[in-house]
Each structure stands twice: as structure tokens, then as C-alpha cells.
mmCIF file of C-alpha atoms (C1' of nucleotides) in Angstrom:
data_model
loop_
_atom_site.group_PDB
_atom_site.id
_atom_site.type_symbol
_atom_site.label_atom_id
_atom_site.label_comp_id
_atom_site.label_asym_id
_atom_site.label_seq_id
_atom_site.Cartn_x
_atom_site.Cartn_y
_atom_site.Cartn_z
ATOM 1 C CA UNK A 1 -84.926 1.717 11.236
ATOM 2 C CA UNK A 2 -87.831 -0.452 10.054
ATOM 3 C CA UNK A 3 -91.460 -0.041 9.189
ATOM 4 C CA UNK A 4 -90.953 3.958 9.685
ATOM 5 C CA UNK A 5 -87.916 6.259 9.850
ATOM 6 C CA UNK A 6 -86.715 6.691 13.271
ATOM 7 C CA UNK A 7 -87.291 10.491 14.815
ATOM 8 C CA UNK A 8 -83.489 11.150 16.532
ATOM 9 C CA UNK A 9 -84.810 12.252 19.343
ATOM 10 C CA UNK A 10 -85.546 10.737 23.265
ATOM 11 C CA UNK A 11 -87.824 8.288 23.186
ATOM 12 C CA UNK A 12 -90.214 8.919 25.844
ATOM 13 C CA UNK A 13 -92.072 5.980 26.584
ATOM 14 C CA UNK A 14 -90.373 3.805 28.652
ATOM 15 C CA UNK A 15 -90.606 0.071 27.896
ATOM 16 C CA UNK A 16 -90.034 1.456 24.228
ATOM 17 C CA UNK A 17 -86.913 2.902 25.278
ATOM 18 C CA UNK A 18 -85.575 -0.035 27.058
ATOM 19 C CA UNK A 19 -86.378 -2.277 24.270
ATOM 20 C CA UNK A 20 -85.179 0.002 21.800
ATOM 21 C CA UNK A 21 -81.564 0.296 24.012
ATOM 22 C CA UNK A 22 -81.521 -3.307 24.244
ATOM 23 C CA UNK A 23 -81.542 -4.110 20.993
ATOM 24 C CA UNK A 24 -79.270 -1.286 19.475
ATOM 25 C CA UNK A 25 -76.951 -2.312 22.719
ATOM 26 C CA UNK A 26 -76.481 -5.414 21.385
ATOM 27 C CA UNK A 27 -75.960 -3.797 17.848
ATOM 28 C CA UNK A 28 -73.099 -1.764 18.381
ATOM 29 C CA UNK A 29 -71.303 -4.122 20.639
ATOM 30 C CA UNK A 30 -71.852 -6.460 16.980
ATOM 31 C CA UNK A 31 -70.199 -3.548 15.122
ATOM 32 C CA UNK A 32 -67.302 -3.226 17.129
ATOM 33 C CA UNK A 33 -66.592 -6.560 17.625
ATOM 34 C CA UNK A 34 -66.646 -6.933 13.617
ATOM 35 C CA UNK A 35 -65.090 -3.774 12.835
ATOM 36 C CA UNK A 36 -61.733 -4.730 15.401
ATOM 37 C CA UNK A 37 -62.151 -8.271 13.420
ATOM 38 C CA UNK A 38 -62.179 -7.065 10.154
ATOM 39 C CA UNK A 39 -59.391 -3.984 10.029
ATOM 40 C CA UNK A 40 -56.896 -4.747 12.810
ATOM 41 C CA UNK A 41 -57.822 -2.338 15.503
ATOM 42 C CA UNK A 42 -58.940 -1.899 19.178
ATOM 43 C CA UNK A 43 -62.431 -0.782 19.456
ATOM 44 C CA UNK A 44 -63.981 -0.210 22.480
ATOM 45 C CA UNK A 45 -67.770 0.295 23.194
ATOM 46 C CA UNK A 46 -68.865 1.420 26.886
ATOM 47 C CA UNK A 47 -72.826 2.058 27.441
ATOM 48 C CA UNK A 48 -73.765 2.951 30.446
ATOM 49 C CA UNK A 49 -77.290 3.742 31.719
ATOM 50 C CA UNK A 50 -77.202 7.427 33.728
ATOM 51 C CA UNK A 51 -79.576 5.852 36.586
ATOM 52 C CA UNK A 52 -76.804 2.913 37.645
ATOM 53 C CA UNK A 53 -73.198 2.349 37.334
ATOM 54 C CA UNK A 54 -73.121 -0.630 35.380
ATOM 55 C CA UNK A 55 -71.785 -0.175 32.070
ATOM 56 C CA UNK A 56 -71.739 -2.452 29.337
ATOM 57 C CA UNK A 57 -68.272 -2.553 27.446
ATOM 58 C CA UNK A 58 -66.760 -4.421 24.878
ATOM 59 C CA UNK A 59 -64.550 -6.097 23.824
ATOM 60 C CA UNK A 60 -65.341 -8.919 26.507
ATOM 61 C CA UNK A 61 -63.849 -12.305 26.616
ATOM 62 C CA UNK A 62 -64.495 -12.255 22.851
ATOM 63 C CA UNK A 63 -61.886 -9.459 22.718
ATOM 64 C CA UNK A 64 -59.324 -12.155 22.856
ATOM 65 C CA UNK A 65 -60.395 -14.295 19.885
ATOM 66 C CA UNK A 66 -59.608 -11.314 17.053
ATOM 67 C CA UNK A 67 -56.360 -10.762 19.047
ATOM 68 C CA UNK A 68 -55.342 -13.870 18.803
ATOM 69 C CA UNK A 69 -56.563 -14.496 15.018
ATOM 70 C CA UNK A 70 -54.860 -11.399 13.999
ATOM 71 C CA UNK A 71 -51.500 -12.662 15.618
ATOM 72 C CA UNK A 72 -51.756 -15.666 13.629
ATOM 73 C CA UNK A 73 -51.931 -13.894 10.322
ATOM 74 C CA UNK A 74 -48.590 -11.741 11.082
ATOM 75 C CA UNK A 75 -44.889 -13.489 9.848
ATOM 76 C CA UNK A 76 -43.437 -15.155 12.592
ATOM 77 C CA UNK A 77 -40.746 -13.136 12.884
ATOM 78 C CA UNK A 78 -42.976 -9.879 13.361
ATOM 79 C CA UNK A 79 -44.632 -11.688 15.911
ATOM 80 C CA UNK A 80 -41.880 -11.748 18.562
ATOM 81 C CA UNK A 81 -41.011 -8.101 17.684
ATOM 82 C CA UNK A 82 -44.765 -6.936 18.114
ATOM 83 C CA UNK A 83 -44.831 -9.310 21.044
ATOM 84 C CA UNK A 84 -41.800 -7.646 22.855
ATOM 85 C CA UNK A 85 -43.540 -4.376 22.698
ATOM 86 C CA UNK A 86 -47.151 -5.503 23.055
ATOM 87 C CA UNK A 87 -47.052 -4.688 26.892
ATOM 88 C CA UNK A 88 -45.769 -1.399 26.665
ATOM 89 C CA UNK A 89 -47.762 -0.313 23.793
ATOM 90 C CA UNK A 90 -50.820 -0.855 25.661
ATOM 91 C CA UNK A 91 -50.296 0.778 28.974
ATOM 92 C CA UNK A 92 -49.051 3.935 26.089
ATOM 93 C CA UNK A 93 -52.384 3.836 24.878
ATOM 94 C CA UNK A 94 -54.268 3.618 27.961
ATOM 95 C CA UNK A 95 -52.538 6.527 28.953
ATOM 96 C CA UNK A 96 -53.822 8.369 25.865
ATOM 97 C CA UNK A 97 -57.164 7.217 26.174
ATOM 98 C CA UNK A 98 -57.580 8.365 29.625
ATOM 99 C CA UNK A 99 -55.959 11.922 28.693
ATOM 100 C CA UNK A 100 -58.505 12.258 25.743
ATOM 101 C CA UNK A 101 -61.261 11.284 28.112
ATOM 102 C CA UNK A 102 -60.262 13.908 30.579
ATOM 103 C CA UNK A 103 -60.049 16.449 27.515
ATOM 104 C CA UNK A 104 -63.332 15.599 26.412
ATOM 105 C CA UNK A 105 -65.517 16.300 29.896
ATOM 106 C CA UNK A 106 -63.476 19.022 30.042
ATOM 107 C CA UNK A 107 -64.675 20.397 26.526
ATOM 108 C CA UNK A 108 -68.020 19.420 27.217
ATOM 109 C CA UNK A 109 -68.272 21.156 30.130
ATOM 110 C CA UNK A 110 -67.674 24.095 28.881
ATOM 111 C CA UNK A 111 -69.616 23.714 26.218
ATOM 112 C CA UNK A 112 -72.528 22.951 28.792
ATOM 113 C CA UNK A 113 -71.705 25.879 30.421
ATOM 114 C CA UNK A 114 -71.952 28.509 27.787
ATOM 115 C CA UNK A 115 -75.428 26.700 26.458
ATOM 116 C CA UNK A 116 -76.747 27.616 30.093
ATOM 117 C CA UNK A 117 -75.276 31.038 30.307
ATOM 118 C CA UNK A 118 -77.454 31.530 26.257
ATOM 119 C CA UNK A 119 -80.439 29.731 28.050
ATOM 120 C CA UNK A 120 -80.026 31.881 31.255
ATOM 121 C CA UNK A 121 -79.873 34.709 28.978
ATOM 122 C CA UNK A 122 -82.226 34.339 27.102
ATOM 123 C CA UNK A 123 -85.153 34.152 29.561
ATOM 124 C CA UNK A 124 -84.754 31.137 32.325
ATOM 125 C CA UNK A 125 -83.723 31.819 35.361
ATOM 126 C CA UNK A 126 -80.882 31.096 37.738
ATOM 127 C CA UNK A 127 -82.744 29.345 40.292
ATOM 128 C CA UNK A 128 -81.915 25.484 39.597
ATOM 129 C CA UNK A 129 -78.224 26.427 39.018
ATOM 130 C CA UNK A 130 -76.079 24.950 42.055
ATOM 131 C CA UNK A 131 -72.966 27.124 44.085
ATOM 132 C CA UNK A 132 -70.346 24.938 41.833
ATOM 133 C CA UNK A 133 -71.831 26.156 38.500
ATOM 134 C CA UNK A 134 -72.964 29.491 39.255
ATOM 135 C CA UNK A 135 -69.079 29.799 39.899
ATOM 136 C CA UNK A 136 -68.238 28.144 36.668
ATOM 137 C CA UNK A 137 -70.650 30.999 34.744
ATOM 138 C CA UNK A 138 -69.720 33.548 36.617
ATOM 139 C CA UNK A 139 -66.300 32.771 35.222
ATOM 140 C CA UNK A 140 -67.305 32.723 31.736
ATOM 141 C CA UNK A 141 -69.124 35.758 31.407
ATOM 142 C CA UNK A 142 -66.244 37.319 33.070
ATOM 143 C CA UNK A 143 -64.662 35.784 30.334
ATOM 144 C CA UNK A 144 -67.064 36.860 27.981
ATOM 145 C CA UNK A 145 -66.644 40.514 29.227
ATOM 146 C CA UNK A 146 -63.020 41.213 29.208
ATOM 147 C CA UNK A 147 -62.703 39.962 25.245
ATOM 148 C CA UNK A 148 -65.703 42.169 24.576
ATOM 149 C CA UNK A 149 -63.933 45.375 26.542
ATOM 150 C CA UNK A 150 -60.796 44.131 24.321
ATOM 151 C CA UNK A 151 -62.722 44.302 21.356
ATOM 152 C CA UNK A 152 -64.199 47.991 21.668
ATOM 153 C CA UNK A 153 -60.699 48.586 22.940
ATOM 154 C CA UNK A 154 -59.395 47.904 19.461
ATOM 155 C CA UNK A 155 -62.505 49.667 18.183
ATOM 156 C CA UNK A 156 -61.820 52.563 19.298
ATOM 157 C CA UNK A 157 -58.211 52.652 18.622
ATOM 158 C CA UNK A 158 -59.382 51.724 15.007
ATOM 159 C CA UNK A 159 -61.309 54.542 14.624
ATOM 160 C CA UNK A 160 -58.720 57.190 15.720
ATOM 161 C CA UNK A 161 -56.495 55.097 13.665
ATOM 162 C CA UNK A 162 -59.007 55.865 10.542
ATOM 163 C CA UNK A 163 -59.711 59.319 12.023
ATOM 164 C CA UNK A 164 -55.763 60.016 11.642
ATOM 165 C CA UNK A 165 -55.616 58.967 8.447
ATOM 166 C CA UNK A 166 -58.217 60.533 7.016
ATOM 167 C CA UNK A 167 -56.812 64.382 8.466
ATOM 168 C CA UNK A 168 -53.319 63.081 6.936
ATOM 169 C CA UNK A 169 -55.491 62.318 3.940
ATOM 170 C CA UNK A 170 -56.831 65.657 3.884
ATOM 171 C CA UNK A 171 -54.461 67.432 4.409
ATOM 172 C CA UNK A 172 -52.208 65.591 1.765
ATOM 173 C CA UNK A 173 -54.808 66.213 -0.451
ATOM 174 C CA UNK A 174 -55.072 69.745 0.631
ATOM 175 C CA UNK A 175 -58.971 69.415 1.201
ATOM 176 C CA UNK A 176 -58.802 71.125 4.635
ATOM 177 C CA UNK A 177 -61.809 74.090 4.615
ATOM 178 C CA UNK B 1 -72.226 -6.137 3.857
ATOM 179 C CA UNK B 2 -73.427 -4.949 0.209
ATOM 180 C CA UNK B 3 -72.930 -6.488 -2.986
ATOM 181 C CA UNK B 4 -71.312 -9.533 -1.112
ATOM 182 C CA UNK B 5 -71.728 -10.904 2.327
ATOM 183 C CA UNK B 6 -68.729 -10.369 4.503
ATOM 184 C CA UNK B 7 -66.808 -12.195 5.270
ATOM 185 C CA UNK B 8 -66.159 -11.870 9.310
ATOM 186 C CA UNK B 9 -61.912 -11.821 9.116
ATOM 187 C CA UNK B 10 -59.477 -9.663 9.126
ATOM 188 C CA UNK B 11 -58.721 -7.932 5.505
ATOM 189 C CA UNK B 12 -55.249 -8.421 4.330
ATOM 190 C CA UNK B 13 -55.062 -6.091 1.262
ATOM 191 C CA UNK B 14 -54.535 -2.755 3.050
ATOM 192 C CA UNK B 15 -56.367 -0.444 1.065
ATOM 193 C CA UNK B 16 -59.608 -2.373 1.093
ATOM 194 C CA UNK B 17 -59.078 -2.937 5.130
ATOM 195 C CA UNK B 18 -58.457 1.493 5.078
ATOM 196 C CA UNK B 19 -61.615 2.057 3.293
ATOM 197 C CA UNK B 20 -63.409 -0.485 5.338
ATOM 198 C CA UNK B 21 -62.161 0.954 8.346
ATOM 199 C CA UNK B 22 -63.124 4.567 7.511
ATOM 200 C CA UNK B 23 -66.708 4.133 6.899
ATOM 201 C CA UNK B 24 -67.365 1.318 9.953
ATOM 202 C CA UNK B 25 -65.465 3.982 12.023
ATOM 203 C CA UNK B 26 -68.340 6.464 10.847
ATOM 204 C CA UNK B 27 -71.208 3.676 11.137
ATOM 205 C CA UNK B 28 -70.338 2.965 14.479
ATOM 206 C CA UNK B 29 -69.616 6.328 15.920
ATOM 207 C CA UNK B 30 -72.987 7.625 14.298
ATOM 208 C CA UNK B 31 -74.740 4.667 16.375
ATOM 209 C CA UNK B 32 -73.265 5.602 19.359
ATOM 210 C CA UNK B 33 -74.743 8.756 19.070
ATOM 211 C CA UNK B 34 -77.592 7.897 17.654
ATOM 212 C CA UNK B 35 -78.327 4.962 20.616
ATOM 213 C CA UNK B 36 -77.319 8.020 23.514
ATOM 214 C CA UNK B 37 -79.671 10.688 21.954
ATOM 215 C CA UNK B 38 -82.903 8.088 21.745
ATOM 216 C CA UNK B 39 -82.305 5.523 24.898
ATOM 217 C CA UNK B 40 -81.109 8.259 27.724
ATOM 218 C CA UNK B 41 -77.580 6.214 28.467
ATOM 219 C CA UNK B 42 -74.463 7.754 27.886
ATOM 220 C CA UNK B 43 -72.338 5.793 25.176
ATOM 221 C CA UNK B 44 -68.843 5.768 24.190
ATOM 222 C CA UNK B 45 -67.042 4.231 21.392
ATOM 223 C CA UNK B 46 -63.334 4.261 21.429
ATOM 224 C CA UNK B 47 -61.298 3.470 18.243
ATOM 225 C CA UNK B 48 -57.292 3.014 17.542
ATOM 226 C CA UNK B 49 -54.781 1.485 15.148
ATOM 227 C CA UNK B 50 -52.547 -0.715 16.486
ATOM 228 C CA UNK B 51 -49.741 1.435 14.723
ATOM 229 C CA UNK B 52 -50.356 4.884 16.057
ATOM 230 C CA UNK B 53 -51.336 6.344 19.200
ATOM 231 C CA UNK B 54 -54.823 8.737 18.058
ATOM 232 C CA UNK B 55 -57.922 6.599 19.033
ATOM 233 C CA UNK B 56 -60.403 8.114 17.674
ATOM 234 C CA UNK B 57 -63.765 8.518 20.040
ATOM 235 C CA UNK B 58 -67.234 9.644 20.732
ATOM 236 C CA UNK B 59 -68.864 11.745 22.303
ATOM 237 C CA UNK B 60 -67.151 14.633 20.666
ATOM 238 C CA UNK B 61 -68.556 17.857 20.786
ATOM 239 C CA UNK B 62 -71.841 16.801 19.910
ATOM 240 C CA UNK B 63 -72.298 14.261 22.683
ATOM 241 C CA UNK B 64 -73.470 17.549 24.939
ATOM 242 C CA UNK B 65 -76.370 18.140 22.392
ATOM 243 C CA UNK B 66 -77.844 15.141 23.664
ATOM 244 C CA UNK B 67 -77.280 16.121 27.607
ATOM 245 C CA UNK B 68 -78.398 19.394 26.884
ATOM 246 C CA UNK B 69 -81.843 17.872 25.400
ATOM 247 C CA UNK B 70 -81.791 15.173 27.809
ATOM 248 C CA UNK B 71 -81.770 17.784 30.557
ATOM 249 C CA UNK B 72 -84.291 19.847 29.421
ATOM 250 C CA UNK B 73 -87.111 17.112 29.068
ATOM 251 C CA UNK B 74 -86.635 16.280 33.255
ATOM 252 C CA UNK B 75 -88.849 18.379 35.977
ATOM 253 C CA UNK B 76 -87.132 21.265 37.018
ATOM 254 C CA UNK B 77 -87.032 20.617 40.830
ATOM 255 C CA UNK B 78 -85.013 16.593 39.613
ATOM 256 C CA UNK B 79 -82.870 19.231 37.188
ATOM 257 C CA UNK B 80 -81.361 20.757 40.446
ATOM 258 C CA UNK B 81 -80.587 17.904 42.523
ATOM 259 C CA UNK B 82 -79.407 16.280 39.401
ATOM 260 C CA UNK B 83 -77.238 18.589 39.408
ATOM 261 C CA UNK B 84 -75.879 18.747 42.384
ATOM 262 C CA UNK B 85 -75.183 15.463 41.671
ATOM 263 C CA UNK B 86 -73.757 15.476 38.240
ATOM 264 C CA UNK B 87 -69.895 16.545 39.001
ATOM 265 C CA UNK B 88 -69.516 13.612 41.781
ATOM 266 C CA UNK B 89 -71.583 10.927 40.100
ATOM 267 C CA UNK B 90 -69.290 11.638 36.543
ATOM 268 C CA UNK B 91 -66.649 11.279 38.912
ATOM 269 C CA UNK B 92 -67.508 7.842 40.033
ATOM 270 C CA UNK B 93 -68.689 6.648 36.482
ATOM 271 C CA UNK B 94 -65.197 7.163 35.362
ATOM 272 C CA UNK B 95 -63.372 5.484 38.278
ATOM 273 C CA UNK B 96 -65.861 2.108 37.329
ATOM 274 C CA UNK B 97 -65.135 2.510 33.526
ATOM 275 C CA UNK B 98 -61.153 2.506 34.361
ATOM 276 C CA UNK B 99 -61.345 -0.397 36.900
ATOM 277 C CA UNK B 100 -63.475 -2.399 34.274
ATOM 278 C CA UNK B 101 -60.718 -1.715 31.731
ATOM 279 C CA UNK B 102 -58.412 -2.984 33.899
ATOM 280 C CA UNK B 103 -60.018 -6.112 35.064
ATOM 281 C CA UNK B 104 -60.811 -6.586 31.521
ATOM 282 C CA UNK B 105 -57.361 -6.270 30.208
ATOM 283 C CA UNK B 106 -56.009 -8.792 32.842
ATOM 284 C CA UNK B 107 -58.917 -11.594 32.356
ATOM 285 C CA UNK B 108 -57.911 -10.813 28.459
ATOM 286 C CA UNK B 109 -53.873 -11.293 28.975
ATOM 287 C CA UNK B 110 -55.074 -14.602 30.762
ATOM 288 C CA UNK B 111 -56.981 -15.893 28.663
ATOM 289 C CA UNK B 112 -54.466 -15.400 25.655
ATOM 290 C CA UNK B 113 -51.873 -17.064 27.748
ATOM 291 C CA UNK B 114 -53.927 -20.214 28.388
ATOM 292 C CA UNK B 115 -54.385 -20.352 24.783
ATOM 293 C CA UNK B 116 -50.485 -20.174 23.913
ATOM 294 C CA UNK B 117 -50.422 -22.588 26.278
ATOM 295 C CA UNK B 118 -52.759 -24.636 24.474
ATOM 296 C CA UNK B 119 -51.178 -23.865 21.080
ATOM 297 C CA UNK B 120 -47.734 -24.710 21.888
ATOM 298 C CA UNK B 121 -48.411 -28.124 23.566
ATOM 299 C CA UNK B 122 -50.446 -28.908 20.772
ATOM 300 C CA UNK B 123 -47.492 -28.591 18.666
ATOM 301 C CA UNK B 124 -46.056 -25.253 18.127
ATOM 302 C CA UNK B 125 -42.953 -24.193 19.789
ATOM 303 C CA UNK B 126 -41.831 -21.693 22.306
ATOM 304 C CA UNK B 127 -39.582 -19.848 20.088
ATOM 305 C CA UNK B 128 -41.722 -17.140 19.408
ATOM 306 C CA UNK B 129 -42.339 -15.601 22.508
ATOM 307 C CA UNK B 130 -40.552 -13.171 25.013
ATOM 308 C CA UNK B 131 -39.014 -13.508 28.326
ATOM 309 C CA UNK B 132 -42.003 -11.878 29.688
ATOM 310 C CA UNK B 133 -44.424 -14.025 28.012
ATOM 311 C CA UNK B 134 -42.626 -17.216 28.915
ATOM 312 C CA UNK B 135 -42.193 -16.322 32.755
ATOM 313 C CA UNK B 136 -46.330 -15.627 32.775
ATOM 314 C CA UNK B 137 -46.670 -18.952 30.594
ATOM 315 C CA UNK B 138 -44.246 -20.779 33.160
ATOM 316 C CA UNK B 139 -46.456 -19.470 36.447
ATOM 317 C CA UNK B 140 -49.464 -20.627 34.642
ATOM 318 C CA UNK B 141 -48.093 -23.859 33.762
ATOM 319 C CA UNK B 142 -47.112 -24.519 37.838
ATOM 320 C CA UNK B 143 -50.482 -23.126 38.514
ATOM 321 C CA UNK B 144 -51.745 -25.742 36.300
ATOM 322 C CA UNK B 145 -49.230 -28.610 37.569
ATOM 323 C CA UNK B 146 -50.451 -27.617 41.166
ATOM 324 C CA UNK B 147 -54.256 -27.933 40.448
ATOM 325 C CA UNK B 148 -53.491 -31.450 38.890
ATOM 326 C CA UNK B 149 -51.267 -32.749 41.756
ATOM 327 C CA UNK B 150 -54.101 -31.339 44.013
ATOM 328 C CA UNK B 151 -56.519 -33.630 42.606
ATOM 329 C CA UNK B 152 -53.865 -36.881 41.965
ATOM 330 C CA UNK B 153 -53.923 -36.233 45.838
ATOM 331 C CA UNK B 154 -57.692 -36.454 46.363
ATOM 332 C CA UNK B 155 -58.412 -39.417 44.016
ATOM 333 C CA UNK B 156 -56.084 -40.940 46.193
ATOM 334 C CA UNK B 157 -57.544 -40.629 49.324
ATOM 335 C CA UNK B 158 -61.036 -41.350 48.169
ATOM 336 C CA UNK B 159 -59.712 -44.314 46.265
ATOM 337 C CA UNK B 160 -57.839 -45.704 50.309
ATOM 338 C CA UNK B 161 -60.998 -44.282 51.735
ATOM 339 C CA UNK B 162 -63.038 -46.727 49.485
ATOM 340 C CA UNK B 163 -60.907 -49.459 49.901
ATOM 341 C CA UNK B 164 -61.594 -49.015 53.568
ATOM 342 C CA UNK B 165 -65.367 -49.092 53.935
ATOM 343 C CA UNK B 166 -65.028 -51.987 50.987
ATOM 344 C CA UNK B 167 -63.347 -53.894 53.729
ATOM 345 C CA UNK B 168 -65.513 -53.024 56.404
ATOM 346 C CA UNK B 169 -68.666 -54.160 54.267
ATOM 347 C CA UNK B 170 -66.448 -57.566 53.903
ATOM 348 C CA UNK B 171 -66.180 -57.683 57.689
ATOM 349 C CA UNK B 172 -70.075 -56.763 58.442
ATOM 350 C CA UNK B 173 -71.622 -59.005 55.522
ATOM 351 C CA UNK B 174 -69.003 -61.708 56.849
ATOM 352 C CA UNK B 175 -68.074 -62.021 53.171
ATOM 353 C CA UNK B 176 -64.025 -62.971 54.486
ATOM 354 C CA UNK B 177 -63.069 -66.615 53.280
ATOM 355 C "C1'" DT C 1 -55.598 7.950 -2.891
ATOM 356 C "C1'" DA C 2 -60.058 9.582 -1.849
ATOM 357 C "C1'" DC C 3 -64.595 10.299 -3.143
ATOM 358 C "C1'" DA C 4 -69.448 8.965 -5.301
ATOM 359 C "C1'" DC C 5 -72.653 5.454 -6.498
ATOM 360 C "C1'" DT C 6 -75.816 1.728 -5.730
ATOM 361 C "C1'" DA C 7 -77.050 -3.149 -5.287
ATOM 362 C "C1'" DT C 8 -77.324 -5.743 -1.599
ATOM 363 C "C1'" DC C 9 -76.782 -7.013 3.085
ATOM 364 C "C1'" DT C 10 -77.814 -6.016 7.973
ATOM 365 C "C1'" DA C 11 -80.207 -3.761 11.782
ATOM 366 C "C1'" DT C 12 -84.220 -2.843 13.752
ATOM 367 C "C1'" DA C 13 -89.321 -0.583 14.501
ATOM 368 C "C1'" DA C 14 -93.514 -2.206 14.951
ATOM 369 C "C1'" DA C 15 -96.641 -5.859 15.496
ATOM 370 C "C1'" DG C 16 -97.968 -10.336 17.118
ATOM 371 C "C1'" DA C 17 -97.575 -14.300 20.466
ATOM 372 C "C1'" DT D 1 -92.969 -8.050 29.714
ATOM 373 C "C1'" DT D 2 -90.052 -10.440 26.780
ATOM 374 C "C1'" DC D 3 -89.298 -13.379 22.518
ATOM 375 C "C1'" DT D 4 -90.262 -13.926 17.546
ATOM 376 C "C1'" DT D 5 -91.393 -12.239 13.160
ATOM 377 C "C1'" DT D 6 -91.262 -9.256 9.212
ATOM 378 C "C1'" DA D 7 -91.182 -5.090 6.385
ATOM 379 C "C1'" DT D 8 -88.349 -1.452 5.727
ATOM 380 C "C1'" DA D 9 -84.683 1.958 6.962
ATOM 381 C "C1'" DG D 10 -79.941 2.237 7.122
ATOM 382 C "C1'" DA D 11 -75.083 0.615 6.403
ATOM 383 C "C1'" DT D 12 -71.762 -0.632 3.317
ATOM 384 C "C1'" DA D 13 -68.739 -3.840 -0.342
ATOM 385 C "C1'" DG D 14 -67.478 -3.527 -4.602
ATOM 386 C "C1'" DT D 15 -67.004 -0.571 -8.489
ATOM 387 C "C1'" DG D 16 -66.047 3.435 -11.214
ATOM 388 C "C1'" DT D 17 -63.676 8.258 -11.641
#
DNA sequence: TACACTATCTATAAAGA
DNA sequence: TTCTTTATAGATAGTGT
């Protein structure tokens, strides 16, 4: 974001890359940290490289300091309320973070799915598809298929529908030849 | 960060912390993206008010965009083993993510009790805090009482161990009058 | 209350050491 | 390659509607 608008797109040379992820690493863990700081919420940052499974997350030990600050800054007597139900407020939203998680691969795959079926489609072929996600497409355009029958189902009931109509039109009208 | 330089606490009037909130939410999410699309890592940014339960996270549905591309730009014989791969190695990145957030959220719960303990011996009283709270403030202060009497124990022995060879040298150097 | 504006602060791309 | 520097893109605090 300096000396040239950025182009949003992989950046293909390597040591650029890794230079460019270090620094913007270190950049949003700064933004959460400050954002959970300044408005009294829990942010959470995980980056994780695809090649290794060693994530970065936040908040780290530093997580504790805007806990603690914020605590300070409540009435006492709100304190021992909020701390009463601290415990079980967490492990509520854990819960709810790991069901929207779930949701969310679920979505995507999906989404990743159809993409391939337009791609396959559209020209590629099926050869680097694996057993697991051939399954998963043949699914959706099985899918696909039976809402498009349902559709010219409709269709054609539609048009007999019209077709109907229009006789009874006729013939109310006493057009018939 | 315009007009003013923040300052890095939390906001008490509630309006200003809302409209803070809403566009560092946007900032931050849009640099999570923005960081996955251009560095190749898979980032996640997770955030929630402390007074309801809908965290509000990316990727969303355009976190596949960036798979999609990524996927695209690797040789197609690594795209098939890659994917082969993909279902079991998601499946592992999640079970780290969740461990991390639990080791996290215990080393955090620690370190906030060490500082009540801190806090209230410098001071403050217990009055504030729950049964809970004061049970895991209690093992930590035996913990602590332990450690100490551990080391009373050593200093002891080193100081009747010194004594010792301080006699001996007496003995050797025929320094007793 | 929720947007739009914009002066200013902050993050960072590129270059240099 | 990694750290430091610096010019500029990008984010946003305060303000107005």
C-alpha cells in the first residue's frame, strides 16, 4: 500500500510473498489486538500457512491485558455479576464459534463444488478430480437436474394452464371459428 | 487514527465505541482477505460482543474466491494429489486451531488469576470475586506457598552444607584456636 | 441512529544496507 | 536474506446531515 497500489491478486514471487505475509501478519494481529482494546470485544485472528500446521493466532498472552483493563473500567458491583457468568459465557461462545466454523467449510464446499462442476463444464476435464469429489458433483448435478425437470414440469403445466384459459377466453368471448 | 491519534483504550461513550467498532470490524475483515488472496495462507478473523452470542467472521463466502484462484495457478498433476489431500489435511488444521484455543484460553485464565492475585495482595480485597474464582485463586496461592517452602528448604541445606565444608577448611588450614 | 466526507494517521511496497 | 527507511496507499476519527 505504498509507492504503488497493490494488485489483489497472488503474489508470485516467493521471498516477496513471504515478506509481504510477514509484515501484513504482524498487521492484522496489531488490528485486532487494538480493535478488542478499543470497543470491548473478543477478536480473534488465526493465519495459517497451507504448507504447515502452524498457525499464528491472536490474542496471545497479550489477550489478557485488555481483559483485564476492561474489567477494571466496569462498577464493582457488575464485576462479580459478569464474573459469575464469565465461565459459562465462554464455553457458550466457543460452542458457537465452532458451529459457525463447521457451517462455513460446509458452505464453501459447496460453493467449490459448483465452481468445478461450471469449470468442468465449460471445457476442463474430469481427470484431476478424486473418487470423494467426483461423488460430491455427481450429487449436485443430480441436484441440478431434478430442479430443472421441476421447472419444465411447471412449464408445461403453465402452458396448458394458459392454453385453458385462452379456449375459456374464446369461447367466453365467442371467438371460436 | 485520523484527525486525532488514538488513543489505545477502551471507548466509554457507546456510540463512538459502535461506530468505531463497525468500521475496524470492516478494516480488519477486508485485511484478512486481502493478506489470504496475496500471501497463499488461509486467514481467519473471528469477531464477538461480549453481550451477544453472533461473532462475526471471515472467510465468508468469498474466502473460496481466493482457493479457487489459488488452485488454479498450481501444476495440474500437484492439483490432484492436493486434492486428495485437501478433505484430511482441513481436517487436521481444524483439530490444531481448537487445541490452540484451548491451550490458549487456559494459559489466559492463568495468567489473569496470578494477576488478581497480585492485585488483591497489593491492596484490593477479595470481595469481588466468585466461589469459583477464589477456589482457583486459593490452589494457586498453595501452589505458590509450596514453591516458596521448596526453596526455604534448599537455602537451608546449602546454607548447613556451607557451614560444613567452612569447618572442614578450618580443620585442613588448621585455622582452630 | 446511520451514513458521507475528509484531514490526518497508520500500514506497507519498494528500495537500500 | 533480513532489517531499516521512506514515499505513498489505505484506514479511519471526528464532523456534519
Amino acid at each position: 500500500m505504498a509507492r504503488k497500489k497493490v494488485n489483489l491478486a497472488y503474489i508470485a514471487n516467493a521471498s516477496a510473498r513471504k515478506a509481504t505475509l510477514k509484515k501484513r501478519k504482524k498487521g492484522l494481529m496489531k488490528k485486532a489486538n487494538e480493535l478488542s482494546t478499543l470497543c470491548d470485544v473478543d477478536a480473534c485472528a488465526i493465519i495459517s500457512g497451507p504448507h504447515d500446521f502452524h498457525p499464528d493466532v491472536w490474542p496471545s498472552d497479550s489477550g489478557v491485558k485488555h481483559v483485564i483493563a476492561r474489567f477494571k473500567k466496569m462498577p464493582e458491583l457488575q464485576q462479580h455479576t459478569k464474573m459469575v457468568n464469565q465461565e459459562s459465557f465462554i464455553r457458550q461462545r466457543i460452542n458457537k464459534a465452532e458451529e459457525l466454523l463447521k457451517k462455513q467449510l460446509k458452505e464453501n464446499h459447496h460453493k467449490d463444488m459448483t465452481h468445478v462442476m461450471y469449470q468442468c463444464l465449460n471445457g476442463g476435464g474430469f481427470q484431476y478430480l478424486n473418487m470423494v469429489d467426483l461423488m460430491d458433483l455427481d450429487g449436485l448435478l443430480k441436484q441440478n437436474l431434478k430442479d430443472i425437470e421441476r421447472r419444465i414440469e411447471i412449464l408445461k403445466k403453465d402452458r396448458s394452464d394458459m392454453t385453458t384459459i385462452n379456449e375459456i377466453g374464446r369461447e367466453q368471448n365467442g371467438l371460436n371459428d
